[in-house]
Amino acid sequence: MATITMNEITHAAVRRDLARMEAALGGFQEGDRERARDLRRAWASLWELLHMHHHSEDTHIWPYLRSLGTVDPALADTMEAEHVTMAEAMTAATDAIDQLVATPTRGAADAAAERVSRAAEVTNRHLEHEEQEVMPIIVERMETPEWKAVEKKLRKPPSISIGGRFFAWVQDGIDDENARALRSYVPRPVLWGLSRIAGRAYYRDVAPVWR
């Protein structure tokens, strides 16, 4: 069975939340300012976690690719450029969602849905590109000391609370295959502690938005 990496588990969570936001905006009820605020809070959480994920790649993974000497450096350049394009699309969607909070109309929801759809298109294209072109290079080298050194840096969150929120987010709606893969990287008791204790704010403030 093909290896499912932590990167791909993260990608699955990103795809899931982009789809959730599109669906939620499609069902938005005219004048529901509280729902608009809830959606903005959930979107802000997604964008923050995605930004941190990209920052880790920009800081650690693309330099690692360049260090190999056997990979065309244009690949890392392209990945970085795609991150910039994604950030622009996500920021435009954020602005539209902010406008929905200010003016909670069906028209504003449609405009936000269009921006989110564009962000999803750009993001999904990048995630697929990364999975096809970058992940095979890394999977081939997962047992090397060089990659393990990079992986150690990637596993170190900025704080315990952010790490907890990340694992709570990843597991919110995770499918069985990705859940098994996740437990192969992080023992079940550690996952529980990080997500349910350190990441409890996610379950309080974000997870209910999608229910």
Short mmCIF file of C-alpha atoms in Angstrom, two decimals:
data_model
loop_
_atom_site.label_atom_id
_atom_site.label_comp_id
_atom_site.label_asym_id
_atom_site.label_seq_id
_atom_site.Cartn_x
_atom_site.Cartn_y
_atom_site.Cartn_z
CA MET A 1 0.00 0.00 0.00
CA ALA A 2 1.33 3.47 -0.87
CA THR A 3 2.68 5.53 1.99
CA ILE A 4 0.39 8.34 3.14
CA THR A 5 2.60 11.12 4.41
CA MET A 6 1.78 13.73 7.05
CA ASN A 7 1.86 16.26 4.25
CA GLU A 8 -0.91 14.42 2.42
CA ILE A 9 -2.95 14.06 5.62
CA THR A 10 -2.71 17.83 6.01
CA HIS A 11 -3.70 18.34 2.38
CA ALA A 12 -6.81 16.22 2.91
CA ALA A 13 -7.86 18.49 5.78
CA VAL A 14 -7.33 21.59 3.63
CA ARG A 15 -9.42 20.17 0.78
CA ARG A 16 -12.15 19.17 3.23
CA ASP A 17 -12.45 22.64 4.77
CA LEU A 18 -12.42 24.43 1.43
CA ALA A 19 -15.33 22.23 0.36
CA ARG A 20 -17.08 22.84 3.69
CA MET A 21 -16.82 26.59 3.28
CA GLU A 22 -18.19 26.52 -0.27
CA ALA A 23 -21.14 24.42 0.90
CA ALA A 24 -21.78 26.65 3.92
CA LEU A 25 -21.81 29.79 1.80
CA GLY A 26 -24.14 28.12 -0.66
CA GLY A 27 -26.62 27.52 2.15
CA PHE A 28 -26.23 30.93 3.79
CA GLN A 29 -29.51 32.52 4.91
CA GLU A 30 -30.12 36.20 4.22
CA GLY A 31 -29.39 38.39 7.23
CA ASP A 32 -27.75 35.70 9.41
CA ARG A 33 -24.92 37.82 10.80
CA GLU A 34 -24.11 35.30 13.54
CA ARG A 35 -23.59 32.57 10.94
CA ALA A 36 -21.40 34.92 8.93
CA ARG A 37 -19.23 35.52 11.99
CA ASP A 38 -19.00 31.80 12.66
CA LEU A 39 -17.90 31.17 9.09
CA ARG A 40 -15.29 33.90 9.30
CA ARG A 41 -13.90 32.34 12.49
CA ALA A 42 -13.66 28.90 10.85
CA TRP A 43 -12.10 30.38 7.72
CA ALA A 44 -9.55 32.32 9.76
CA SER A 45 -8.54 29.10 11.52
CA LEU A 46 -8.10 27.29 8.20
CA TRP A 47 -6.09 30.12 6.68
CA GLU A 48 -3.81 30.39 9.72
CA LEU A 49 -3.08 26.65 9.74
CA LEU A 50 -2.54 26.58 5.98
CA HIS A 51 -0.22 29.57 6.20
CA MET A 52 1.84 27.85 8.91
CA HIS A 53 2.00 24.71 6.78
CA HIS A 54 3.29 26.73 3.83
CA HIS A 55 5.77 28.60 5.98
CA SER A 56 7.21 25.26 7.13
CA GLU A 57 7.55 24.12 3.51
CA ASP A 58 9.15 27.39 2.44
CA THR A 59 11.55 27.26 5.37
CA HIS A 60 12.48 23.57 5.36
CA ILE A 61 11.23 21.47 2.44
CA TRP A 62 12.12 23.61 -0.56
CA PRO A 63 15.67 24.24 0.75
CA TYR A 64 15.96 20.48 1.28
CA LEU A 65 15.01 19.84 -2.34
CA ARG A 66 17.61 22.32 -3.51
CA SER A 67 20.26 20.70 -1.29
CA LEU A 68 19.88 17.32 -2.99
CA GLY A 69 21.63 18.42 -6.14
CA THR A 70 19.73 15.87 -8.20
CA VAL A 71 16.41 17.75 -8.36
CA ASP A 72 15.79 20.56 -10.80
CA PRO A 73 15.82 23.75 -8.66
CA ALA A 74 12.98 25.08 -10.79
CA LEU A 75 10.67 22.67 -8.92
CA ALA A 76 11.23 24.45 -5.61
CA ASP A 77 10.92 27.82 -7.35
CA THR A 78 7.56 26.75 -8.79
CA MET A 79 6.32 25.53 -5.42
CA GLU A 80 7.20 28.87 -3.83
CA ALA A 81 5.48 30.78 -6.63
CA GLU A 82 2.35 28.66 -6.23
CA HIS A 83 2.30 29.50 -2.53
CA VAL A 84 2.26 33.20 -3.41
CA THR A 85 -0.64 32.68 -5.83
CA MET A 86 -2.54 30.69 -3.21
CA ALA A 87 -1.98 33.37 -0.58
CA GLU A 88 -3.41 35.99 -2.92
CA ALA A 89 -6.49 33.86 -3.59
CA MET A 90 -6.99 33.08 0.09
CA THR A 91 -6.63 36.76 1.02
CA ALA A 92 -9.21 37.73 -1.60
CA ALA A 93 -11.59 35.14 -0.17
CA THR A 94 -10.93 36.45 3.34
CA ASP A 95 -11.84 39.97 2.22
CA ALA A 96 -15.10 38.68 0.72
CA ILE A 97 -15.98 36.79 3.91
CA ASP A 98 -15.27 39.94 5.94
CA GLN A 99 -17.68 41.77 3.65
CA LEU A 100 -20.29 39.10 4.32
CA VAL A 101 -19.98 39.78 8.04
CA ALA A 102 -20.42 43.50 7.40
CA THR A 103 -23.34 42.93 5.00
CA PRO A 104 -24.88 39.49 5.58
CA THR A 105 -26.86 39.28 2.35
CA ARG A 106 -27.37 36.47 -0.14
CA GLY A 107 -25.45 38.51 -2.71
CA ALA A 108 -22.46 38.92 -0.39
CA ALA A 109 -22.55 35.18 0.32
CA ASP A 110 -22.53 34.43 -3.40
CA ALA A 111 -19.59 36.78 -3.91
CA ALA A 112 -17.70 35.10 -1.05
CA ALA A 113 -18.52 31.66 -2.43
CA GLU A 114 -17.05 32.68 -5.78
CA ARG A 115 -13.83 33.85 -4.12
CA VAL A 116 -13.62 30.68 -2.01
CA SER A 117 -14.20 28.59 -5.13
CA ARG A 118 -11.30 30.37 -6.83
CA ALA A 119 -9.10 29.84 -3.77
CA ALA A 120 -10.04 26.16 -3.75
CA GLU A 121 -9.22 25.83 -7.45
CA VAL A 122 -5.77 27.39 -7.02
CA THR A 123 -5.06 25.49 -3.80
CA ASN A 124 -6.17 22.10 -5.05
CA ARG A 125 -4.09 22.51 -8.18
CA HIS A 126 -1.02 23.23 -6.06
CA LEU A 127 -1.67 20.37 -3.65
CA GLU A 128 -2.00 17.93 -6.53
CA HIS A 129 1.17 19.27 -8.14
CA GLU A 130 3.07 18.91 -4.88
CA GLU A 131 1.78 15.37 -4.31
CA GLN A 132 2.75 14.30 -7.83
CA GLU A 133 6.13 16.01 -8.12
CA VAL A 134 7.53 16.55 -4.62
CA MET A 135 6.20 13.76 -2.42
CA PRO A 136 7.71 10.88 -4.47
CA ILE A 137 11.13 12.51 -4.01
CA ILE A 138 10.63 12.69 -0.26
CA VAL A 139 9.10 9.23 0.13
CA GLU A 140 12.19 7.71 -1.54
CA ARG A 141 14.36 9.40 1.09
CA MET A 142 12.23 9.12 4.22
CA GLU A 143 14.75 6.87 5.97
CA THR A 144 17.79 9.02 5.23
CA PRO A 145 19.43 11.06 8.02
CA GLU A 146 19.05 14.23 5.95
CA TRP A 147 15.28 13.90 5.63
CA LYS A 148 14.89 12.82 9.26
CA ALA A 149 16.63 16.05 10.29
CA VAL A 150 14.14 18.05 8.21
CA GLU A 151 11.23 16.03 9.56
CA LYS A 152 12.31 16.76 13.13
CA LYS A 153 12.06 20.49 12.41
CA LEU A 154 8.67 20.07 10.74
CA ARG A 155 7.27 18.24 13.75
CA LYS A 156 8.11 21.07 16.14
CA PRO A 157 5.07 23.39 16.36
CA PRO A 158 5.40 27.06 17.34
CA SER A 159 3.58 26.21 20.58
CA ILE A 160 1.75 23.33 22.26
CA SER A 161 -1.60 25.09 21.75
CA ILE A 162 -1.00 25.48 18.01
CA GLY A 163 0.14 21.87 17.77
CA GLY A 164 -3.01 20.81 19.61
CA ARG A 165 -5.20 22.89 17.30
CA PHE A 166 -3.48 21.41 14.27
CA PHE A 167 -4.17 17.82 15.35
CA ALA A 168 -7.74 18.63 16.38
CA TRP A 169 -8.32 20.19 12.96
CA VAL A 170 -6.73 17.35 11.02
CA GLN A 171 -8.89 14.76 12.81
CA ASP A 172 -12.18 16.66 12.42
CA GLY A 173 -13.88 14.52 9.78
CA ILE A 174 -10.79 12.50 8.87
CA ASP A 175 -11.46 9.31 6.89
CA ASP A 176 -10.38 5.87 8.11
CA GLU A 177 -7.38 5.54 5.79
CA ASN A 178 -5.89 8.87 6.80
CA ALA A 179 -6.70 8.22 10.45
CA ARG A 180 -4.72 4.96 10.37
CA ALA A 181 -1.83 6.75 8.69
CA LEU A 182 -1.93 9.54 11.27
CA ARG A 183 -1.76 7.04 14.13
CA SER A 184 1.29 5.48 12.50
CA TYR A 185 3.09 8.81 12.96
CA VAL A 186 1.63 9.88 16.31
CA PRO A 187 0.56 7.38 19.00
CA ARG A 188 -3.14 7.44 19.83
CA PRO A 189 -2.68 8.66 23.47
CA VAL A 190 -0.50 11.54 22.28
CA LEU A 191 -3.03 12.45 19.60
CA TRP A 192 -5.80 12.45 22.18
CA GLY A 193 -3.88 14.63 24.59
CA LEU A 194 -2.77 17.13 21.98
CA SER A 195 -6.12 17.50 20.29
CA ARG A 196 -8.55 17.18 23.20
CA ILE A 197 -6.54 19.09 25.79
CA ALA A 198 -4.09 21.42 24.01
CA GLY A 199 -6.45 21.80 21.06
CA ARG A 200 -9.74 22.03 22.95
CA ALA A 201 -10.35 25.57 21.67
CA TYR A 202 -10.75 24.14 18.17
CA TYR A 203 -13.59 21.88 19.32
CA ARG A 204 -15.22 24.78 21.12
CA ASP A 205 -14.86 27.52 18.51
CA VAL A 206 -14.44 25.93 15.08
CA ALA A 207 -15.72 22.35 14.87
CA PRO A 208 -19.35 23.34 15.71
CA VAL A 209 -19.40 25.69 12.71
CA TRP A 210 -19.32 22.68 10.38
CA ARG A 211 -22.01 20.66 12.18
#
